[in-house]
Short mmCIF file of C-alpha atoms in Angstrom, two decimals:
data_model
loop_
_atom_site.label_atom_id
_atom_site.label_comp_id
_atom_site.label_asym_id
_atom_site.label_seq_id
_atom_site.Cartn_x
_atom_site.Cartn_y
_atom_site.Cartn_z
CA UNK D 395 32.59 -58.56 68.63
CA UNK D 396 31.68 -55.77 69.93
CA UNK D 397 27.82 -54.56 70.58
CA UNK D 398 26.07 -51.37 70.35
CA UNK D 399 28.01 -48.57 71.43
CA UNK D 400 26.33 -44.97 72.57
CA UNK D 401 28.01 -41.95 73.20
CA UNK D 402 28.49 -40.08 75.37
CA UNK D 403 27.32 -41.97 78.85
CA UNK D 404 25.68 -39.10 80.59
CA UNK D 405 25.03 -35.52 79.62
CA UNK D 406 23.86 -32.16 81.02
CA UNK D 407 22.06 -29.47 79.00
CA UNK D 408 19.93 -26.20 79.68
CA UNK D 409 16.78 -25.55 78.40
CA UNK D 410 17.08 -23.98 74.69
CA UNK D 411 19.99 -25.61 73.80
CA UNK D 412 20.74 -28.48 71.50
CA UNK D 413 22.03 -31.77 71.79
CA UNK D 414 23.75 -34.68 69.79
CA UNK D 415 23.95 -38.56 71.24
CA UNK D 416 25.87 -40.86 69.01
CA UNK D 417 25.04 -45.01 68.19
CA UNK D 418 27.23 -47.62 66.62
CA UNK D 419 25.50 -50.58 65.58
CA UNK D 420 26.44 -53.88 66.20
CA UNK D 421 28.81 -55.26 63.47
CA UNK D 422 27.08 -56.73 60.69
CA UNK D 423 23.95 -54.49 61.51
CA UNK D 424 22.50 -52.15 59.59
CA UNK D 425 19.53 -51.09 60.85
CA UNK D 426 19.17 -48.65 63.78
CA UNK D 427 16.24 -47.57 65.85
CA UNK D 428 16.14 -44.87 68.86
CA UNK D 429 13.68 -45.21 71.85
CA UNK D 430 13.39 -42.75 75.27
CA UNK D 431 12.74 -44.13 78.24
CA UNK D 432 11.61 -41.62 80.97
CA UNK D 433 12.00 -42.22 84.07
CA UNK D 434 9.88 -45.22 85.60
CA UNK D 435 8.32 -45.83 82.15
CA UNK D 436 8.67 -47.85 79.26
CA UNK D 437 10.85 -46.83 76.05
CA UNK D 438 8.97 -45.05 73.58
CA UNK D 439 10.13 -45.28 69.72
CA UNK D 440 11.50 -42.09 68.40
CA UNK D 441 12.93 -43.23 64.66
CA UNK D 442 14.56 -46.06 62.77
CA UNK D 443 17.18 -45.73 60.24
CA UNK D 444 18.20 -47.87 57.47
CA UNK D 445 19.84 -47.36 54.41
CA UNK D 446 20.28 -43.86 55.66
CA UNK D 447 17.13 -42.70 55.52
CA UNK D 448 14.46 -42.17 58.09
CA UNK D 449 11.86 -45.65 57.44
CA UNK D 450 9.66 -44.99 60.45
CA UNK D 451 8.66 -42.56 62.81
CA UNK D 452 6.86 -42.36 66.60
CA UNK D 453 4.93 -39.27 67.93
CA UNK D 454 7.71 -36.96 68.83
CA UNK D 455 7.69 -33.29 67.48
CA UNK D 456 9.91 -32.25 64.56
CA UNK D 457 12.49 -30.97 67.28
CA UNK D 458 13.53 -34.53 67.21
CA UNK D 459 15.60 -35.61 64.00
CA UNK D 460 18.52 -38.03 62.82
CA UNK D 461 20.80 -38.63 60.43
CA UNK D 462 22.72 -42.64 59.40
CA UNK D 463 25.81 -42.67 57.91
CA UNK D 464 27.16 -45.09 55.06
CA UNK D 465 28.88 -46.70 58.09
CA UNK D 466 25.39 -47.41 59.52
CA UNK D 467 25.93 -45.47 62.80
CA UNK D 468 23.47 -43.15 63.24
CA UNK D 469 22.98 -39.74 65.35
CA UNK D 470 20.47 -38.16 67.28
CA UNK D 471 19.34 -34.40 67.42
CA UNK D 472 17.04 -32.61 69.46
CA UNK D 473 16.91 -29.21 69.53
CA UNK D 474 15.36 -26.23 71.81
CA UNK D 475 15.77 -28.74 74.63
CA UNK D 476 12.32 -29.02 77.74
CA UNK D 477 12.67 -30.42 81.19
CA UNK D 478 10.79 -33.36 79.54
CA UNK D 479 13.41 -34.14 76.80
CA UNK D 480 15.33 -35.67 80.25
CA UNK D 481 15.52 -39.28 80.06
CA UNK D 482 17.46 -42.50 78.65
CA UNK D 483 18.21 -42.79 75.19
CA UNK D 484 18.45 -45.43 74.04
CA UNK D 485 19.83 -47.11 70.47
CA UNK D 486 18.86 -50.51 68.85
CA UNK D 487 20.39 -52.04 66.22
CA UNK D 488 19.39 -55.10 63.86
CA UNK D 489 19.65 -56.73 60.63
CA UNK D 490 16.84 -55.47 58.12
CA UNK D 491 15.26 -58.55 56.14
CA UNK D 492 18.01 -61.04 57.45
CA UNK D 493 15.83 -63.09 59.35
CA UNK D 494 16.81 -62.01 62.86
CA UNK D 495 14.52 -61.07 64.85
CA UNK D 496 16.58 -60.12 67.64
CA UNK D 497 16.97 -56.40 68.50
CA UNK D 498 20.18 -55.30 70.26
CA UNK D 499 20.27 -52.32 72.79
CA UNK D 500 22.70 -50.31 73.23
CA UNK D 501 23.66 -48.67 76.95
CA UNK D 502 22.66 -45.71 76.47
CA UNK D 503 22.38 -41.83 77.39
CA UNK D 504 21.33 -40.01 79.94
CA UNK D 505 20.05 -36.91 79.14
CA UNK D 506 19.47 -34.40 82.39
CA UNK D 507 17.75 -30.81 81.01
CA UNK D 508 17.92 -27.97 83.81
CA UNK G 1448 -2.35 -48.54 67.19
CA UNK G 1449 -1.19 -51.71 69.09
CA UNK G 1450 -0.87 -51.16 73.17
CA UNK G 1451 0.89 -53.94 75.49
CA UNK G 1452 0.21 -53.91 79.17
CA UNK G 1453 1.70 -55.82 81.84
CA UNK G 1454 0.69 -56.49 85.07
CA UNK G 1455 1.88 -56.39 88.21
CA UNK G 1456 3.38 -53.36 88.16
CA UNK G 1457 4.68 -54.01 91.00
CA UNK G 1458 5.79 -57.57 92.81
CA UNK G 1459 7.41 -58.15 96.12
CA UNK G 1460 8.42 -61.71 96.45
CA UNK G 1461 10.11 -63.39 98.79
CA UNK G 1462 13.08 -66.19 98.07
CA UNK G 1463 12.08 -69.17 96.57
CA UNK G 1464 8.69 -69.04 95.89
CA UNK G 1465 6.93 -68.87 92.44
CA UNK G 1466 5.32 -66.24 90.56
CA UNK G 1467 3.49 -64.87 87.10
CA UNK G 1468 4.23 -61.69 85.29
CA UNK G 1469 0.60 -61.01 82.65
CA UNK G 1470 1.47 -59.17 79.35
CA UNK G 1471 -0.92 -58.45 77.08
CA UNK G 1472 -1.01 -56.83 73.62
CA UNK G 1473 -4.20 -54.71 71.71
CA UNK G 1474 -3.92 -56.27 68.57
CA UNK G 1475 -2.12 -59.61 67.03
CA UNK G 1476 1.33 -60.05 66.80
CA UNK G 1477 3.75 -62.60 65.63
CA UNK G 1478 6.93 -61.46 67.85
CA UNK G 1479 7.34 -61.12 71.69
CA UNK G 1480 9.93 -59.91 73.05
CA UNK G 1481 10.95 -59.76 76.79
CA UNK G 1482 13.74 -57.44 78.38
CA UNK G 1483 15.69 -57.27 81.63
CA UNK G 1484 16.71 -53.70 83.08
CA UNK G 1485 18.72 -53.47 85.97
CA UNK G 1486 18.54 -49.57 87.66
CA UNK G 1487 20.16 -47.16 85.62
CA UNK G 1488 21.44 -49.58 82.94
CA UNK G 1489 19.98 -50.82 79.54
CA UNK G 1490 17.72 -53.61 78.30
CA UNK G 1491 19.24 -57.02 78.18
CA UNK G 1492 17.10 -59.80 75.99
CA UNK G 1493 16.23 -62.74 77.63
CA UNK G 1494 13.64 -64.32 75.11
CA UNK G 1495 12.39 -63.36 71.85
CA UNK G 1496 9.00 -65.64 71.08
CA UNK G 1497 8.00 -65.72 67.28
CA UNK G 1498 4.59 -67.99 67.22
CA UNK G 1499 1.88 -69.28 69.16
CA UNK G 1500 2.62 -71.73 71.76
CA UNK G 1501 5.76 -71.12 71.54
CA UNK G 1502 7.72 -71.59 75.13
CA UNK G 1503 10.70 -70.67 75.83
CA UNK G 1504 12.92 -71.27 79.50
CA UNK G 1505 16.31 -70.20 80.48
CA UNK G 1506 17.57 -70.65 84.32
CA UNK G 1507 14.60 -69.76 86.43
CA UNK G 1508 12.67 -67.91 83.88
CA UNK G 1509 10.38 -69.13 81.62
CA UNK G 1510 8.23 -67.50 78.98
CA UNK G 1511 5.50 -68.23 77.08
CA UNK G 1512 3.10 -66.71 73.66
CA UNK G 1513 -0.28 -66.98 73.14
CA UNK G 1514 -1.10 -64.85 70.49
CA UNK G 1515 -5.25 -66.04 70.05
CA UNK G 1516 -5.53 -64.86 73.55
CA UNK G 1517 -3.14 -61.99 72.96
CA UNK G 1518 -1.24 -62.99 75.92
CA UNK G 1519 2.40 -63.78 77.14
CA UNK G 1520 3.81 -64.68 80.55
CA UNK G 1521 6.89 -64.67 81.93
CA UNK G 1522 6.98 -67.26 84.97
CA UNK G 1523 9.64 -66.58 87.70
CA UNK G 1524 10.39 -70.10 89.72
CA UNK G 1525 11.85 -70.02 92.96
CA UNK G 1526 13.33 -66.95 93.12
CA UNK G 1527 16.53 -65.49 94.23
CA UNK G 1528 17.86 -61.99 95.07
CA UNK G 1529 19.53 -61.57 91.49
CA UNK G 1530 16.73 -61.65 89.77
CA UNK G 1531 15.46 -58.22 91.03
CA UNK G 1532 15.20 -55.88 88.38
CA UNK G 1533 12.38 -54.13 86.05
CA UNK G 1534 11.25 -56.39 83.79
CA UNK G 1535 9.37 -55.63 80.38
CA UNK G 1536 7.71 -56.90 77.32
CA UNK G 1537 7.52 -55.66 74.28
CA UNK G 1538 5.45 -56.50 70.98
CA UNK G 1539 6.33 -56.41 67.76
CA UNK G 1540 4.45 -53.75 64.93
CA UNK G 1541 4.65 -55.43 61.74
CA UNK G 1542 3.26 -52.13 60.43
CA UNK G 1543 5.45 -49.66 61.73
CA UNK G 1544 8.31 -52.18 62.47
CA UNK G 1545 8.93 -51.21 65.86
CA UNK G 1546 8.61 -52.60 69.33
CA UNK G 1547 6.01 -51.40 71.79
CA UNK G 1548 7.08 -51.98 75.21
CA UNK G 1549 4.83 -52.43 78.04
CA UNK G 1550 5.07 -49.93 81.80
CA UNK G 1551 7.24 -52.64 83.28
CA UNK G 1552 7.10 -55.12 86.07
CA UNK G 1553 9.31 -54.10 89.22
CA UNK G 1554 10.78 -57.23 90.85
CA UNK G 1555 11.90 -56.91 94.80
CA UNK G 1556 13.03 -60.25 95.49
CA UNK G 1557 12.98 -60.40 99.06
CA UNK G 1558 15.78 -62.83 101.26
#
């Protein structure tokens, strides 16, 4: 059974640019949630997806958006990158109203702006 | 909005002896969760804690909820190298339905 997938591992951008990281849920999950974690922090909640729409949202600007798919993996987008956009990003997956409580992390992205 | 903090930040302890990381949350909440993060890698669960009183243990870690006193504690019993790592906890936001974690606890596990 595989878990929660991210893609890719590690990634480089400039300043101004855009960039797209990638989650797959774990199977029989259909709800997904991003978090960044800066460096020597704790992760901060960006979004959460379910039922392809956006259900909640942390303080992060508008440069910061997502999309779900019917498949129930999920992307994320930020655009006009800053030096502080650089950090792990991180995916979660879970079960919405099954019960479960537990909340499955993916291994996420490293994002480096220069 | 609900804030968790932990404390130490940071804990140097040597083999075998026993220690206390303090997590505390702003506002009540039914679900505690607590992660392990090695350097550079993600969050691994080791206990999820859904009422008051509840205790849970696995291996040399145990954990425990108090949610009148707004107050969980992960207890670390003679401790070896392996168990280095950041550790965090996060609460649970009914409202918002998301987890807020705490800064972390750093654990050097000295030989």
């Amino acid at each position: 059974d595989a878990g929660v997938t991210q893609s890719p591992t590690h990634l480089i951008k400039t300043r101004g640019q855009q960039v797209t990281l990638r989650c797959s849920p774990k199977s029989g999950h259909d709800t997904v949630s991003w978090y960044q974690q800066a460096l020597g922090q704790g992760p901060q909640f960006i979004f959460q997806y379910y039922e392809e729409e956006e259900r909640q949202r942390g303080n992060f600007p508008d440069r910061f958006s997502g999309h779900q798919f019917p498949n129930y993996s999920s992307e994320l987008n930020v655009n006009a990158l800053l030096l502080g956009d650089s950090a792990l990003y991180l995916c979660a997956s879970t079960s919405w109203g099954s019960g479960s409580y537990e909340q499955y992390f993916g291994p996420g992205t490293r994002l480096t702006v220069t | 909005e609900l804030k968790v903090e932990q404390n130490p930040l940071f804990l140097s302890m040597q083999e075998g002896k026993n220690y206390t990381i303090y997590c505390n949350f702003s506002t009540t909440s039914d679900r505690l969760y607590w992660y392990r993060q090695d350097p550079g890698k993600s969050l691994e669960s080791l206990f999820v804690l859904l009422s008051n009183g509840a205790v849970k243990q696995e291996g040399r870690l145990m954990a425990s909820l108090d949610t009148k006193a707004r107050l969980s504690t992960l207890h670390i019993t003679a401790a070896v190298h392996d168990l280095s790592a950041t550790y965090f906890c996060a609460s649970w936001d009914g409202a918002t339905n998301k987890l807020i974690f705490g800064t972390g606890t750093l654990l050097a596990v000295q030989p």
